[in-house]
PDB file of C-alpha atoms in Angstrom:
ATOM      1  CA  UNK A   1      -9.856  -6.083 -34.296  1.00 54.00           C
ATOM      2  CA  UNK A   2      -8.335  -5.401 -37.702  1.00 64.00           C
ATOM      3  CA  UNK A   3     -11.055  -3.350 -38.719  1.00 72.00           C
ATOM      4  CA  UNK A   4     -12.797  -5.578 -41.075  1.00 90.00           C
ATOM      5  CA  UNK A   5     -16.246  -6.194 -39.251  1.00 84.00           C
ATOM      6  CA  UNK A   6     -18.087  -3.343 -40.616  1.00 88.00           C
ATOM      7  CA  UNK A   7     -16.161  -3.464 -43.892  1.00 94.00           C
ATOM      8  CA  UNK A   8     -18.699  -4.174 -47.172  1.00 95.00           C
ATOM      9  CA  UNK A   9     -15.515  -6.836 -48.847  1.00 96.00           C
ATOM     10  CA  UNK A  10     -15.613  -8.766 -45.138  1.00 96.00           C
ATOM     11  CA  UNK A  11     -17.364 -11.879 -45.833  1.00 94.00           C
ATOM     12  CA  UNK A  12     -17.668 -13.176 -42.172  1.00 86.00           C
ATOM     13  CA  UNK A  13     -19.042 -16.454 -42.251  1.00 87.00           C
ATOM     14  CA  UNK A  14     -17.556 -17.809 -45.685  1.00 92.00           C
ATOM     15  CA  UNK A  15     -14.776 -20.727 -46.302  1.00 93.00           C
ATOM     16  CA  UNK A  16     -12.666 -20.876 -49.124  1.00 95.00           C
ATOM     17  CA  UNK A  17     -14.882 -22.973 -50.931  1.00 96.00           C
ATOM     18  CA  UNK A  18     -17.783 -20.194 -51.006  1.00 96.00           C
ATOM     19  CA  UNK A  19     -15.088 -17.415 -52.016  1.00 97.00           C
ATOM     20  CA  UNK A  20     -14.064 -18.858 -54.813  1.00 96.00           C
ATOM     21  CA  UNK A  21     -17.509 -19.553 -56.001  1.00 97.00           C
ATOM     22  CA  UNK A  22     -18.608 -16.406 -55.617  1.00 97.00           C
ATOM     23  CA  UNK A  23     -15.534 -14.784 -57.396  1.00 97.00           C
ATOM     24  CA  UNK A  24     -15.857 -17.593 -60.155  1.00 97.00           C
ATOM     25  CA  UNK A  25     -19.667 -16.394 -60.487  1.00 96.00           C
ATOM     26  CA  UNK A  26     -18.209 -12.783 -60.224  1.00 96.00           C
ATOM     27  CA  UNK A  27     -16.118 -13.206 -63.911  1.00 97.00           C
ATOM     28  CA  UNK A  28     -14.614  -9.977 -63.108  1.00 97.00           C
ATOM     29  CA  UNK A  29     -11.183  -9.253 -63.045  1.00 97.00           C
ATOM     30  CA  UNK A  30     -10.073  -7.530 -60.009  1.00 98.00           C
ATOM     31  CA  UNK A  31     -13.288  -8.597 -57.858  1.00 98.00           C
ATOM     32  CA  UNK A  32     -12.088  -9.442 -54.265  1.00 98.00           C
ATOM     33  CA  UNK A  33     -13.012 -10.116 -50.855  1.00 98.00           C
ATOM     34  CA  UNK A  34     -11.854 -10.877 -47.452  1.00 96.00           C
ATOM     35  CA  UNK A  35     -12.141 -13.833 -45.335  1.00 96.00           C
ATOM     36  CA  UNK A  36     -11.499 -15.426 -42.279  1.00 93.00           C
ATOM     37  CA  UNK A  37      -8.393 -17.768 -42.430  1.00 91.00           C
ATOM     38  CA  UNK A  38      -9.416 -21.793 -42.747  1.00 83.00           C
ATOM     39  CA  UNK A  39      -6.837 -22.895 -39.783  1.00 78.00           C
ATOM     40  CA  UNK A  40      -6.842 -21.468 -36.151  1.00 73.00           C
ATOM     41  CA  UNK A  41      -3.630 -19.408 -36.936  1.00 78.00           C
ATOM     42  CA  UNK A  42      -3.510 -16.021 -35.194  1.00 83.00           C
ATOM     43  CA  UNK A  43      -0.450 -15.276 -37.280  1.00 91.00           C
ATOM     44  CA  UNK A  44      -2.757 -15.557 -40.551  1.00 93.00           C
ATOM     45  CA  UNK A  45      -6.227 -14.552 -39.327  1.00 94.00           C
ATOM     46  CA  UNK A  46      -7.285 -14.066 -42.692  1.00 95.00           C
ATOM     47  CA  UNK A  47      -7.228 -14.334 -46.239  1.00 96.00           C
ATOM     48  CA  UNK A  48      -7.424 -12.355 -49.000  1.00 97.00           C
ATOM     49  CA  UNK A  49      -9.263 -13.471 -51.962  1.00 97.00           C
ATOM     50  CA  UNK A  50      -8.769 -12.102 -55.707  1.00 97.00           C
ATOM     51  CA  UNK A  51      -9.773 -13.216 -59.123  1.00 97.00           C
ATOM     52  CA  UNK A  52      -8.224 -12.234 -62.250  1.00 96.00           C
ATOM     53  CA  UNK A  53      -7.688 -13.644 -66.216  1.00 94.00           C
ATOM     54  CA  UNK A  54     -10.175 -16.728 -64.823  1.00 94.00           C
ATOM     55  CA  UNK A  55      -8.534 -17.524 -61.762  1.00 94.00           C
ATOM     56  CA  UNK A  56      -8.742 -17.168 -57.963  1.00 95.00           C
ATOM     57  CA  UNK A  57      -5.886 -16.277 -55.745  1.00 95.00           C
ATOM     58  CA  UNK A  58      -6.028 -16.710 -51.929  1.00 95.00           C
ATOM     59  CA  UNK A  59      -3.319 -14.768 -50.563  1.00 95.00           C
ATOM     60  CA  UNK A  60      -3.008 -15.026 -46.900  1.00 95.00           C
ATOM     61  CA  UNK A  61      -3.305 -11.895 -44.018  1.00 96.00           C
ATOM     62  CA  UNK A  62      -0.875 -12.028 -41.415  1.00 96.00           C
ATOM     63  CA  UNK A  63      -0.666 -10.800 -38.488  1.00 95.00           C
ATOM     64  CA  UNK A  64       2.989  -9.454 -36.714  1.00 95.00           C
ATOM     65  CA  UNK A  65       2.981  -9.875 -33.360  1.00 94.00           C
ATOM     66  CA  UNK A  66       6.438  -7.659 -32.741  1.00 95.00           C
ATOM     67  CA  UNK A  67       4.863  -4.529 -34.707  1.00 95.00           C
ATOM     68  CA  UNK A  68       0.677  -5.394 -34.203  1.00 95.00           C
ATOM     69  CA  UNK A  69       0.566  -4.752 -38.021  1.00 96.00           C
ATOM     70  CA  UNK A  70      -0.099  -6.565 -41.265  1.00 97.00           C
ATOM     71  CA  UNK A  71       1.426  -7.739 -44.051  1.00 97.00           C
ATOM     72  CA  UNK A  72       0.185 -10.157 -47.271  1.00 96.00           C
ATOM     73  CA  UNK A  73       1.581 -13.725 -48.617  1.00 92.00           C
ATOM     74  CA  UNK A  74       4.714 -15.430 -46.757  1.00 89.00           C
ATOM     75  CA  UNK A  75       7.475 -13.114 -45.242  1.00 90.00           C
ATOM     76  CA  UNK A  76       9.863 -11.512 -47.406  1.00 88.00           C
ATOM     77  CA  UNK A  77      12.169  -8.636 -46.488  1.00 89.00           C
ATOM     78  CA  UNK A  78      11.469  -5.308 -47.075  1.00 89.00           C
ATOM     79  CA  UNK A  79       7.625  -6.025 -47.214  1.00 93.00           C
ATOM     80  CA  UNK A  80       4.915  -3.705 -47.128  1.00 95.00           C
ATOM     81  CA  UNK A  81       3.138  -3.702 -43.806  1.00 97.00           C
ATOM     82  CA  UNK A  82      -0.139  -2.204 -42.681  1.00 97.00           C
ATOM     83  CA  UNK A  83      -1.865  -1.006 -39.179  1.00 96.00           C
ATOM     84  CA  UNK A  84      -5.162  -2.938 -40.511  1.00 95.00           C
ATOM     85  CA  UNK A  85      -6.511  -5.214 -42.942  1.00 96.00           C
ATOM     86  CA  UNK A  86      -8.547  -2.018 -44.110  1.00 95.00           C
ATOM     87  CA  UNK A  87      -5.400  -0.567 -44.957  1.00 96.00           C
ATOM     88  CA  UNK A  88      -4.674  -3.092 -47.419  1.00 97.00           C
ATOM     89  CA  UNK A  89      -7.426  -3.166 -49.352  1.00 97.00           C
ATOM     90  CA  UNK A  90      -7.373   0.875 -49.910  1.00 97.00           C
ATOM     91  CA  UNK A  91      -3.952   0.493 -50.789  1.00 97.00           C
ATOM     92  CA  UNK A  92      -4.541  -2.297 -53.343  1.00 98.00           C
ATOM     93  CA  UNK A  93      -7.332  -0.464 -54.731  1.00 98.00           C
ATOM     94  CA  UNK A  94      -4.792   2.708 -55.904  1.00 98.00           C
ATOM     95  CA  UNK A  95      -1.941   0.931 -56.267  1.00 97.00           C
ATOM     96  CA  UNK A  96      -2.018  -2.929 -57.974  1.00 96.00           C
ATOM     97  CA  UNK A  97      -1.251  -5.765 -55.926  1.00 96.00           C
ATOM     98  CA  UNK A  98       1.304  -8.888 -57.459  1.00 93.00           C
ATOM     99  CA  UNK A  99      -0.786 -12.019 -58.005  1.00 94.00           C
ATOM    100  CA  UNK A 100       1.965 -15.113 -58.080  1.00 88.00           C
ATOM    101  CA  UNK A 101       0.714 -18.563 -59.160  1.00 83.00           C
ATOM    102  CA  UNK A 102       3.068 -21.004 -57.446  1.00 79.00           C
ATOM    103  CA  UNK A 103       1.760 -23.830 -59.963  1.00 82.00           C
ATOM    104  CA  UNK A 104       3.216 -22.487 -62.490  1.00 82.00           C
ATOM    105  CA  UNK A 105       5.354 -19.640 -61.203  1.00 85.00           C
ATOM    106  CA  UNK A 106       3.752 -16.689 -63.128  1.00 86.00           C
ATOM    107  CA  UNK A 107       2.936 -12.819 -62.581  1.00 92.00           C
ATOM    108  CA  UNK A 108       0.125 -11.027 -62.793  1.00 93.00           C
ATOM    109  CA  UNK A 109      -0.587  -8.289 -60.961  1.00 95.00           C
ATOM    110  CA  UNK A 110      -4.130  -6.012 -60.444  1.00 97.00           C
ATOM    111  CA  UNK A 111      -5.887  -3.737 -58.224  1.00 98.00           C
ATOM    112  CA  UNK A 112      -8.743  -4.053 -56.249  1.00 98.00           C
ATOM    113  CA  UNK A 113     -11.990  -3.092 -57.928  1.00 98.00           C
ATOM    114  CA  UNK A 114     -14.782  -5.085 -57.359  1.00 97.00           C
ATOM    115  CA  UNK A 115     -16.225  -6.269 -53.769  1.00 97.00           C
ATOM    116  CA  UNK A 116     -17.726  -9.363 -54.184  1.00 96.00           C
ATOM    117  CA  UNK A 117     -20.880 -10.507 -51.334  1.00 91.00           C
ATOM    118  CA  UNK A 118     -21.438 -13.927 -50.750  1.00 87.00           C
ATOM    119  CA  UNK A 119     -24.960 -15.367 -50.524  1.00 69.00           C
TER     120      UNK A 119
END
């Protein structure tokens, strides 16, 4: 368990189609949540989902087998890792968190401020 269950930005039972929604409806920047992954992949078990200037990111959770810990987006070296998914979010709610849009290859970066429930 990455200790998400009891967690107020775990949205259990929503795809990506209902997190964006919800963030869309949200407006704010900075207003997040966490989801379960779309594929079966228990190297990504879930995604993280954050909107900012108008736009939704879904950066992906994964999971390291070697260390049991976590790290966000596609492996790169010296990446930050975590013991839980928890762990992430506190972090990225003191320190910001880089938002990259592969369309057009542009930085943003924000913190975590808002949780965002889905109805």
């Amino acid at each position: 368990d990455a200790g998400v269950h009891s967690k107020a930005w775990y949205a259990a039972t929503c795809d990506r189609k209902m997190a964006e929604d919800a963030l869309y409806r949200s407006n704010r920047d900075g207003s997040f949540l966490i989801r379960k992954s779309s594929g079966q992949d228990s190297r990504q078990p879930y995604t993280l989902v954050v909107f900012y200037n108008r736009r939704v990111y879904n950066i992906p959770i994964r999971f390291i087998e070697s260390t049991r810990q976590y790290a966000l987006g596609r492996e790169k070296s010296g990446e930050e890792r975590f013991d839980s998914v928890a762990e992430i979010v506190e972090n990225h709610q003191r320190t910001s968190l880089v938002l990259i849009d592969s369309q057009n290859n542009t930085k943003d970066s924000t913190k975590l401020k808002h949780i965002v429930r889905v109805s």
